[in-house]
N, CA and C of each residue as an Amber inpcrd file, in Angstrom:
protein
   561
  28.7520000  45.0400000  59.0270000  27.8010000  44.8970000  57.9260000
  26.3930000  45.0690000  58.4880000  25.5870000  45.9340000  57.8700000
  24.2400000  46.1510000  58.4050000  23.3150000  44.9700000  58.1540000
  22.3060000  44.8300000  58.9950000  21.2980000  43.7830000  58.7930000
  20.3890000  44.1790000  57.6460000  19.5460000  43.2440000  57.2390000
  18.5350000  43.5720000  56.2450000  17.5180000  44.4980000  56.9010000
  17.0480000  45.4780000  56.1630000  16.1080000  46.4290000  56.7560000
  15.5950000  47.4220000  55.7330000  15.0760000  48.5540000  56.2050000
  14.4010000  49.4910000  55.3050000  15.3130000  50.1970000  54.3010000
  16.6270000  50.2590000  54.5570000  17.5050000  50.9670000  53.6240000
  18.4790000  50.0090000  52.9690000  18.9350000  50.3670000  51.7700000
  19.8940000  49.5230000  51.0590000  21.2380000  49.5630000  51.7750000
  22.0150000  48.5110000  51.5600000  23.2860000  48.3800000  52.2640000
  24.2180000  49.5560000  51.9830000  24.2170000  50.0180000  50.7550000
  25.1280000  51.1100000  50.3840000  24.6260000  52.4680000  50.8460000
  23.3850000  52.5330000  51.2880000  22.7960000  53.8300000  51.6330000
  22.3800000  53.8900000  53.1000000  23.1580000  53.2400000  53.9660000
  22.7820000  53.2590000  55.3760000  24.0210000  53.1840000  56.2660000
  23.7930000  53.3880000  57.5440000  24.8320000  53.2030000  58.5600000
  24.2790000  52.2670000  59.6240000  25.0000000  51.2110000  59.9960000
  24.5200000  50.3680000  61.0960000  24.5410000  51.1630000  62.4050000
  23.6410000  50.8290000  63.3210000  23.5740000  51.5520000  64.5960000
  24.8950000  51.4850000  65.3520000  25.5800000  50.3390000  65.2450000
  26.8330000  50.2010000  65.9900000  27.8680000  51.2280000  65.5230000
  27.8880000  51.5100000  64.2170000  28.8350000  52.5020000  63.6920000
  28.4630000  53.8960000  64.2010000  27.1580000  54.1730000  64.2570000
  26.6990000  55.4810000  64.7500000  27.0840000  55.6520000  66.2190000
  26.8020000  54.6290000  67.0340000  27.0620000  54.7320000  68.4770000
  28.5590000  54.7750000  68.7880000  29.3340000  53.9700000  68.0530000
  30.7480000  53.8280000  68.3900000  31.6040000  54.9020000  67.7150000
  31.4530000  55.0410000  66.3860000  32.3890000  55.8920000  65.6530000
  31.9240000  57.3380000  65.5460000  30.6070000  57.5450000  65.4340000
  30.1350000  58.9180000  65.2340000  29.8570000  59.6190000  66.5590000
  29.1080000  58.9400000  67.4530000  28.7100000  59.5970000  68.7060000
  29.6550000  59.3120000  69.8640000  30.5470000  58.3140000  69.6830000
  31.5290000  57.9510000  70.7090000  30.8620000  57.5810000  72.0440000
  29.6690000  56.9610000  71.9670000  29.0140000  56.5130000  73.2010000
  29.5850000  55.1890000  73.6670000  30.1960000  54.4480000  72.7480000
  30.7610000  53.1470000  73.1080000  32.1650000  53.0680000  72.5300000
  32.9860000  52.2180000  73.1410000  34.3430000  52.0370000  72.6330000
  34.4440000  50.7940000  71.7690000  33.6470000  49.7790000  72.0860000
  33.7370000  48.5220000  71.3430000  32.3640000  48.1270000  70.8200000
  32.3760000  47.1500000  69.9300000  31.1160000  46.6630000  69.3630000
  30.2600000  46.0120000  70.4440000  30.9350000  45.3930000  71.4150000
  30.2000000  44.7330000  72.4990000  29.4130000  45.7590000  73.3190000
  30.0210000  46.9090000  73.5490000  29.3130000  47.9620000  74.2770000
  28.1090000  48.4660000  73.4800000  28.2710000  48.5340000  72.1600000
  27.1460000  48.9360000  71.2990000  25.9790000  47.9610000  71.4610000
  26.3240000  46.6670000  71.4900000  25.2890000  45.6420000  71.6660000
  24.5680000  45.8450000  72.9930000  25.3270000  46.1260000  74.0360000
  24.7260000  46.3080000  75.3610000  23.8020000  47.5210000  75.3780000
  24.2370000  48.6060000  74.7330000  23.4010000  49.8130000  74.6790000
  22.0890000  49.4910000  73.9640000  22.1890000  48.7730000  72.8390000
  20.9830000  48.4400000  72.0690000  20.0740000  47.5020000  72.8580000
  20.6620000  46.4990000  73.5170000  19.8510000  45.5220000  74.2300000
  19.2250000  46.0980000  75.5010000  19.7430000  47.2100000  75.9760000
  19.0950000  47.8950000  77.1000000  17.9180000  48.7440000  76.6290000
  17.5960000  48.6330000  75.3540000  16.4520000  49.3280000  74.7320000
  16.5900000  50.8460000  74.8480000  17.8330000  51.3300000  74.6350000
  18.0870000  52.7710000  74.7510000  17.9100000  53.4950000  73.4190000
  18.0250000  52.7490000  72.3210000  18.0670000  53.4060000  71.0100000
  16.7350000  53.2530000  70.2900000  16.2140000  54.3900000  69.8190000
  14.9980000  54.3550000  69.0110000  15.3250000  54.8750000  67.6180000
  14.8730000  54.1600000  66.6060000  14.9890000  54.6590000  65.2340000
  13.5840000  54.8890000  64.7240000  13.2940000  56.1040000  64.3190000
  11.9530000  56.4960000  63.8540000  10.8710000  56.1250000  64.8670000
  11.1640000  56.3300000  66.1500000  10.1570000  56.1250000  67.1810000
   9.9580000  54.6940000  67.6260000  10.7360000  53.7430000  67.0660000
  10.6210000  52.3380000  67.4840000  11.9260000  51.9070000  68.1380000
  11.8270000  51.1730000  69.2350000  13.0290000  50.6740000  69.9010000
  13.6580000  49.5970000  69.0240000  14.9460000  49.7310000  68.7610000
  15.6560000  48.7430000  67.9480000  16.7490000  48.1040000  68.7890000
  16.6770000  46.7710000  68.9590000  17.6810000  46.0880000  69.7880000
  18.7980000  45.4960000  68.9380000  18.6240000  45.4690000  67.6220000
  19.6570000  44.9430000  66.7330000  20.7150000  46.0280000  66.5290000
  21.9650000  45.7380000  66.9400000  22.9770000  46.7980000  66.8680000
  23.4440000  47.0370000  65.4370000  23.0760000  46.1540000  64.5080000
  23.4310000  46.3620000  63.0970000  22.2460000  46.8710000  62.2860000
  21.2140000  47.3670000  62.9630000  20.0240000  47.8580000  62.2390000
  20.4270000  49.0020000  61.3060000  19.9770000  48.9740000  60.0230000
  20.4020000  50.0210000  59.0960000  19.6080000  51.3110000  59.2650000
  20.2860000  52.3790000  59.6430000  19.6530000  53.7040000  59.6970000
  20.0870000  54.4600000  58.4560000  19.1290000  55.0310000  57.7460000
  19.4550000  55.6840000  56.4780000  19.0480000  57.1350000  56.4500000
  19.0780000  57.7060000  55.2620000  18.8080000  59.1320000  55.0280000
  17.4670000  59.5450000  55.6380000  17.4640000  60.6510000  56.3920000
  16.2690000  61.2470000  57.0030000  15.7400000  60.4830000  58.2260000
  16.4350000  59.4190000  58.6540000  15.9590000  58.6870000  59.8310000
  16.2120000  59.4870000  61.1050000  15.3580000  59.2670000  62.0990000
  15.4940000  59.9580000  63.3760000  16.0000000  58.9540000  64.4070000
  17.1300000  59.2710000  65.0030000  17.7280000  58.3850000  66.0060000
  17.6070000  59.0660000  67.3590000  16.9550000  58.3780000  68.2930000
  16.6940000  58.9840000  69.5940000  17.3420000  58.1340000  70.6770000
  18.0820000  58.7870000  71.5660000  18.6800000  58.0940000  72.7070000
  17.9920000  58.6280000  73.9530000  17.1300000  57.7960000  74.5220000
  16.2580000  58.2380000  75.6140000  17.0560000  58.7520000  76.8100000
  18.0610000  57.9700000  77.2100000  18.7390000  58.2670000  78.4740000
  19.5010000  59.5720000  78.4310000  20.1460000  59.8480000  77.3000000
  20.9100000  61.1000000  77.2270000  20.0460000  62.2390000  76.7030000
  18.8420000  61.9020000  76.2190000  17.9410000  62.9420000  75.7230000
  18.3670000  63.5230000  74.3890000  19.2190000  62.7900000  73.6580000
  19.6710000  63.2920000  72.3560000  18.7700000  62.7840000  71.2460000
  18.4750000  63.6610000  70.2910000  17.7240000  63.2560000  69.0990000
  18.5030000  63.7450000  67.8860000  18.7690000  62.8350000  66.9590000
  19.5250000  63.2010000  65.7690000  18.7380000  62.8240000  64.5210000
  19.0190000  63.5380000  63.4210000  18.4960000  63.1460000  62.1120000
  19.6930000  62.8570000  61.2190000  19.6360000  61.7380000  60.4980000
  20.7340000  61.3790000  59.5990000  20.5540000  62.1300000  58.2850000
  21.4910000  63.0010000  57.9720000  21.4480000  63.7360000  56.7070000
  22.7780000  63.5610000  55.9850000  22.8710000  64.1150000  54.7860000
  24.1160000  64.0330000  54.0310000  24.7990000  65.3960000  54.0430000
  26.1270000  65.4040000  54.1700000  26.8210000  66.6810000  54.0100000
  27.1590000  66.8720000  52.5330000  27.8250000  67.9870000  52.2100000
  28.0350000  68.3120000  50.7920000  28.9730000  67.3390000  50.0910000
  29.7210000  66.5630000  50.8600000  30.6020000  65.5650000  50.2620000
  29.9000000  64.1980000  50.1420000  28.6230000  64.1440000  50.5400000
  27.8890000  62.8930000  50.4040000  28.0900000  61.9280000  51.5580000
  28.6340000  62.4190000  52.6870000  28.8040000  61.5430000  53.8490000
  27.6290000  61.7530000  54.7940000  27.3350000  60.7220000  55.5840000
  26.2550000  60.8590000  56.5600000  26.7080000  61.7370000  57.7260000
  25.8410000  62.6850000  58.1150000  26.1090000  63.4740000  59.3150000
  24.9010000  63.3760000  60.2230000  25.1650000  63.4520000  61.5340000
  24.0780000  63.4030000  62.5050000  23.7510000  64.8290000  62.9130000
  22.5670000  65.2660000  62.5500000  22.1340000  66.6370000  62.8400000
  21.2610000  66.6010000  64.0860000  21.6580000  67.3580000  65.1130000
  20.8780000  67.3750000  66.3580000  19.5880000  68.1530000  66.1200000
  18.4440000  67.5770000  66.5310000  17.1610000  68.2520000  66.2900000
  16.3410000  68.3190000  67.5730000  15.2720000  69.1270000  67.5250000
  14.4220000  69.3120000  68.7010000  13.3480000  68.2310000  68.7600000
  12.6590000  68.1670000  69.9020000  11.5720000  67.1920000  70.0850000
  10.4770000  67.3810000  69.0460000  10.1270000  68.6570000  68.7610000
   9.0280000  68.9320000  67.8170000   9.4030000  68.4570000  66.4170000
  10.6740000  68.7120000  66.0520000  11.1210000  68.3390000  64.7110000
  11.1680000  66.8240000  64.5530000  11.3490000  66.1180000  65.6800000
  11.4670000  64.6630000  65.6270000  10.1120000  63.9800000  65.4290000
   9.0320000  64.7570000  65.4320000   7.7060000  64.1490000  65.2420000
   7.4510000  63.7650000  63.7870000   8.1080000  64.4470000  62.8520000
   7.8580000  64.1860000  61.4270000   9.1580000  63.8680000  60.7080000
   9.0370000  63.1420000  59.6020000  10.1860000  62.9740000  58.7310000
   9.7290000  63.0860000  57.2840000  10.6340000  63.4450000  56.4150000
  10.3110000  63.5710000  55.0020000  10.6380000  62.2580000  54.3100000
   9.7030000  61.7560000  53.5260000   9.9350000  60.5230000  52.7840000
   9.6810000  60.7720000  51.3080000  10.5660000  60.2560000  50.4850000
  10.3570000  60.3710000  49.0440000   9.4970000  59.2010000  48.5840000
   8.4950000  59.4950000  47.7770000   7.6150000  58.4330000  47.2670000
   8.3200000  57.7540000  46.1030000   8.5370000  56.4500000  46.2240000
   9.1980000  55.6970000  45.1580000   8.1910000  55.3180000  44.0760000
   7.0180000  54.8110000  44.5160000   5.9970000  54.4380000  43.5320000
   4.6220000  54.4400000  44.1730000   3.6160000  54.5620000  43.3400000
   2.2260000  54.4750000  43.8100000   1.5240000  53.4270000  42.9400000
   0.6570000  52.6500000  43.5620000  -0.0970000  51.6510000  42.8010000
  -1.3550000  51.2800000  43.5530000  -2.1940000  50.4700000  42.9140000
  -3.4370000  50.0190000  43.5340000  -3.3150000  48.5230000  43.7790000
  -3.5870000  48.0850000  45.0090000  -3.4480000  46.6610000  45.3390000
  -4.5940000  45.8600000  44.7420000  -4.5270000  44.5370000  44.9280000
  -5.5440000  43.6380000  44.3810000  -6.9310000  43.9500000  44.9560000
  -6.9550000  44.4650000  46.1980000  -8.2440000  44.7770000  46.8220000
  -8.6710000  46.2170000  46.5830000  -8.1450000  46.8240000  45.5260000
  -8.5110000  48.2000000  45.1360000  -8.1200000  49.2480000  46.1890000
  -7.0300000  48.9810000  46.9060000  -6.5590000  49.9550000  47.8940000
  -5.3800000  50.7160000  47.2810000  -5.4770000  52.0470000  47.1560000
  -4.3180000  52.7940000  46.6500000  -3.2030000  52.8430000  47.7040000
  -1.9630000  52.6730000  47.2390000  -0.8240000  52.5970000  48.1510000
   0.3220000  53.4500000  47.6110000   1.0630000  54.0910000  48.5190000
   2.3020000  54.7800000  48.1470000   3.4520000  54.1340000  48.9060000
   4.5520000  53.8370000  48.2000000   5.7250000  53.2330000  48.8260000
   6.8210000  54.2900000  48.9130000   7.4210000  54.4510000  50.1120000
   8.4200000  55.5000000  50.3010000   9.8360000  54.9420000  50.2380000
  10.8130000  55.8470000  50.2730000  12.2150000  55.4390000  50.1300000
  12.7110000  54.5970000  51.2890000  12.0030000  54.6400000  52.4390000
  12.4690000  53.8410000  53.5730000  11.5560000  52.6440000  53.8030000
  10.9110000  52.1850000  52.7380000  10.1730000  50.9290000  52.7890000
   8.8180000  51.0070000  53.4470000   8.3040000  52.2070000  53.7200000
   6.9620000  52.3110000  54.3060000   5.9270000  52.1990000  53.2050000
   4.8320000  51.4930000  53.4970000   3.7030000  51.5120000  52.5680000
   2.5920000  52.2860000  53.2370000   2.1820000  53.3560000  52.5940000
   1.1350000  54.2040000  53.1560000  -0.1400000  53.9410000  52.3740000
  -1.1630000  53.4250000  53.0660000  -2.4270000  53.1030000  52.3990000
  -3.2860000  54.3440000  52.3090000  -4.0950000  54.3750000  51.2890000
  -4.9930000  55.5170000  51.0320000  -4.2470000  56.8530000  51.1170000
  -3.2120000  57.0410000  50.2830000  -2.5390000  58.3400000  50.3190000
  -3.4070000  59.3810000  49.6050000  -3.0050000  60.6180000  49.7000000
  -3.6820000  61.6880000  48.9760000  -3.6140000  61.3700000  47.4730000
  -4.7250000  61.4890000  46.7380000  -4.6790000  61.1180000  45.3050000
  -3.7080000  61.9530000  44.4700000  -3.2580000  63.1050000  44.9960000
  -2.3140000  63.9390000  44.2300000  -0.8870000  63.4100000  44.2900000
  -0.6200000  62.4530000  45.1660000   0.7570000  61.9870000  45.3430000
   1.1870000  61.1440000  44.1490000   2.3370000  61.5110000  43.5820000
   2.9200000  60.7480000  42.4710000   4.3310000  60.3210000  42.8860000
   4.9370000  59.4360000  42.0940000   6.3210000  59.0410000  42.3590000
   7.2050000  60.2830000  42.2800000   8.2860000  60.2930000  43.0530000
   9.2600000  61.3970000  43.1560000   8.8060000  62.5560000  44.0270000
   7.5220000  62.6040000  44.4250000   7.1050000  63.6530000  45.3560000
   7.6510000  63.3240000  46.7470000   7.6260000  64.2970000  47.6200000
   8.0560000  64.0730000  49.0000000   6.8680000  64.2950000  49.9110000
   6.7060000  63.4140000  50.9000000   5.5890000  63.5780000  51.8310000
   6.1300000  63.6650000  53.2530000   5.3850000  64.3900000  54.0810000
   5.7350000  64.4970000  55.4990000   5.0210000  63.3760000  56.2160000
   5.7700000  62.5100000  56.8800000   5.1560000  61.3780000  57.5760000
   5.2370000  61.6130000  59.0800000   4.1030000  61.4750000  59.7510000
   4.0710000  61.5790000  61.2070000   4.6480000  60.2930000  61.7780000
   5.6880000  60.4170000  62.5990000   6.3920000  59.2290000  63.1000000
   5.4870000  58.3690000  63.9790000   4.7390000  59.0050000  64.8660000
   3.9620000  58.2430000  65.8470000   2.8600000  57.4320000  65.1750000
   2.1400000  58.0310000  64.2190000   0.9820000  57.3510000  63.6270000
   1.3090000  56.6830000  62.2990000   2.3760000  57.1520000  61.6280000
   2.6890000  56.6130000  60.3050000   1.7970000  57.1920000  59.2210000
   1.0050000  58.2030000  59.5620000   0.1140000  58.8400000  58.5820000
   0.8810000  59.9330000  57.8450000   0.3870000  60.2660000  56.6490000
   1.0970000  61.3000000  55.8970000   0.4800000  62.6720000  56.1060000
   1.3190000  63.6950000  56.0380000   0.8480000  65.0680000  56.1970000
   0.9010000  65.8140000  54.8810000   1.7670000  66.8420000  54.8400000
   1.8430000  67.6800000  53.6330000   2.5170000  66.9330000  52.4890000
   2.2510000  67.4460000  51.2740000   2.9270000  66.9210000  50.0860000
   3.8230000  68.0260000  49.5510000   5.0600000  67.6710000  49.2080000
   5.9410000  68.6120000  48.5420000   6.1430000  68.0610000  47.1350000
   5.5900000  68.7370000  46.1380000   5.6180000  68.2250000  44.7700000
   7.0300000  68.3490000  44.1970000   7.3690000  67.3880000  43.3230000
   8.6490000  67.4090000  42.6140000   8.4280000  68.2410000  41.3590000
   8.6190000  69.5420000  41.4840000   8.3510000  70.4100000  40.3370000
   9.4040000  71.5100000  40.2900000   9.4080000  72.2410000  39.1880000
  10.4250000  73.2660000  38.9880000  10.2940000  74.3370000  40.0630000
  11.4430000  74.7120000  40.6590000  11.4340000  75.7070000  41.7220000
  11.4480000  75.0930000  43.1140000  11.3060000  73.7690000  43.2090000
  11.2960000  73.1200000  44.5290000  12.7280000  73.0090000  45.0640000
  12.8500000  73.0280000  46.4070000  14.1520000  72.7980000  47.0380000
  14.4000000  71.2950000  47.0720000  15.5340000  70.8550000  46.5650000
  15.8040000  69.4120000  46.5340000  17.1900000  69.1180000  47.1020000
  17.3470000  67.8660000  47.5550000  18.6550000  67.3940000  48.0100000
  18.9870000  66.1540000  47.2050000  20.1840000  66.1090000  46.6660000
  20.5820000  64.9640000  45.8400000  21.0530000  63.8490000  46.7720000
  20.5180000  62.6410000  46.5790000  20.8340000  61.5570000  47.5110000
  21.6910000  60.4580000  46.8970000  22.0210000  60.5590000  45.6150000
  22.8540000  59.5350000  44.9800000  23.7940000  60.1710000  43.9740000
  24.8700000  59.4690000  43.6650000  25.7590000  59.9130000  42.5960000
  26.8560000  60.8410000  43.0930000  27.5560000  61.4560000  42.1340000
  28.7000000  62.3070000  42.4660000  28.3020000  63.5560000  43.2280000
  27.0950000  64.0540000  42.9880000  26.6680000  65.2980000  43.6320000
  25.8840000  65.0520000  44.9160000  26.0120000  63.8480000  45.4500000
  25.2720000  63.4520000  46.6500000  25.4390000  64.4680000  47.7770000
  24.3080000  64.8420000  48.3960000  24.3670000  65.7490000  49.5340000
  24.2360000  67.2130000  49.1700000  24.2270000  67.5190000  47.8710000
  24.0850000  68.9360000  47.4930000  22.6220000  69.3350000  47.5060000
  22.3770000  70.5620000  47.9380000  21.0140000  71.0730000  48.0390000
  20.8770000  72.2250000  47.0630000  19.7490000  72.2960000  46.3820000
  19.5560000  73.4020000  45.4510000  18.1220000  73.4920000  44.9820000
  17.9400000  74.3700000  43.9940000  16.6080000  74.5930000  43.4470000
  16.5130000  73.8730000  42.1230000  15.3750000  73.2140000  41.9000000
  15.1690000  72.4520000  40.6730000  14.9230000  73.4160000  39.5210000
  15.7920000  73.3630000  38.5140000  15.6550000  74.2990000  37.3960000
  14.7640000  73.7100000  36.2930000  15.1320000  72.5520000  35.7750000
  14.2330000  71.8950000  34.8230000  14.5030000  70.4020000  34.7520000
  13.5150000  69.6590000  34.2200000  13.5900000  68.2020000  34.1850000
  13.5150000  67.7490000  32.7300000  14.5180000  66.9640000  32.3030000
  14.4610000  66.3660000  30.9580000  13.8400000  64.9980000  31.1070000
  12.7540000  64.7710000  30.4080000  12.0750000  63.4770000  30.5010000
  12.6390000  62.5350000  29.4320000  13.0190000  61.3490000  29.8440000
  13.4630000  60.3200000  28.8990000  12.6370000  59.0820000  29.1830000
  11.7010000  58.7590000  28.3120000  10.8460000  57.5950000  28.5590000
  11.6610000  56.3230000  28.4630000  11.4010000  55.4280000  29.3950000
  12.1020000  54.1460000  29.3920000  13.5100000  54.2380000  29.9500000
  13.9330000  55.4310000  30.3440000  15.2460000  55.5980000  30.9420000
  15.1180000  56.5750000  32.1150000  16.2330000  57.0700000  32.5910000
  16.1760000  57.9890000  33.7190000  15.8550000  59.3980000  33.2470000
  15.0870000  60.1240000  34.0650000  14.8900000  61.5410000  33.7880000
  16.0770000  62.3050000  34.3620000  16.4670000  63.3700000  33.6710000
  17.6040000  64.1530000  34.1290000  17.0960000  65.4640000  34.6960000
  17.4470000  65.7310000  35.9610000  17.0070000  66.9650000  36.6040000
  18.1990000  67.9040000  36.7120000  17.9730000  69.1780000  36.3890000
  19.0320000  70.1810000  36.5060000  18.7660000  71.0120000  37.7510000
  19.8110000  71.1700000  38.5650000  19.6430000  71.8310000  39.8600000
  20.6450000  72.9520000  40.0090000  20.2140000  74.0680000  40.5770000
  21.1180000  75.2030000  40.8150000  21.2440000  75.3790000  42.3290000
  22.4770000  75.3210000  42.8310000  22.6410000  75.4770000  44.2760000
  22.9360000  76.9380000  44.6380000  23.0950000  77.2040000  45.9310000
  23.2130000  78.5970000  46.3990000  24.4700000  79.2740000  45.8460000
  25.4910000  78.4840000  45.5430000  26.7180000  79.0740000  44.9910000
  26.5560000  79.3850000  43.5180000  25.4350000  78.9390000  42.9320000
  25.1840000  79.2490000  41.5260000  25.7300000  78.2060000  40.5650000
  26.0310000  77.0070000  41.0560000  26.5380000  75.9620000  40.1560000
  25.4050000  75.1250000  39.6080000
């Protein structure tokens, strides 16, 4: 069972499962604990010693000693896969903006899907947009607007893990908006 952390329980993988079952670096949970406590595992550029730390969608997992860097993505069946990436690619991650608001001290804030609060974001950022976050500084880079024609990946529901182009959005006030997506196979 994953610890409390930036991702929801249903939308994450504990580090021990990644190390033991996916990467086969350890045979038992105890070995996973030892690997974590030796400060070998970094998630999003921070050393994590908790072997049940929840790693979720788009997180970067770095193992210093073996020099491996992975990004957690979804395959077409909606399962988590570890995609091997380069050092340059590991500098940034894409975060979906969940909401934007102004704090009591008049500071504009954007909250991302992995629990980051980014202060003073670009004023063009709205909920559902995607931003590029620099891992080292935590600052935001480019904005990818949630608009028709954008490349999107579905992260929940039956179509989880499918990638396609946004065709159109049905707005339903007070309820969920429905987005129609066309993937490369034309579905």
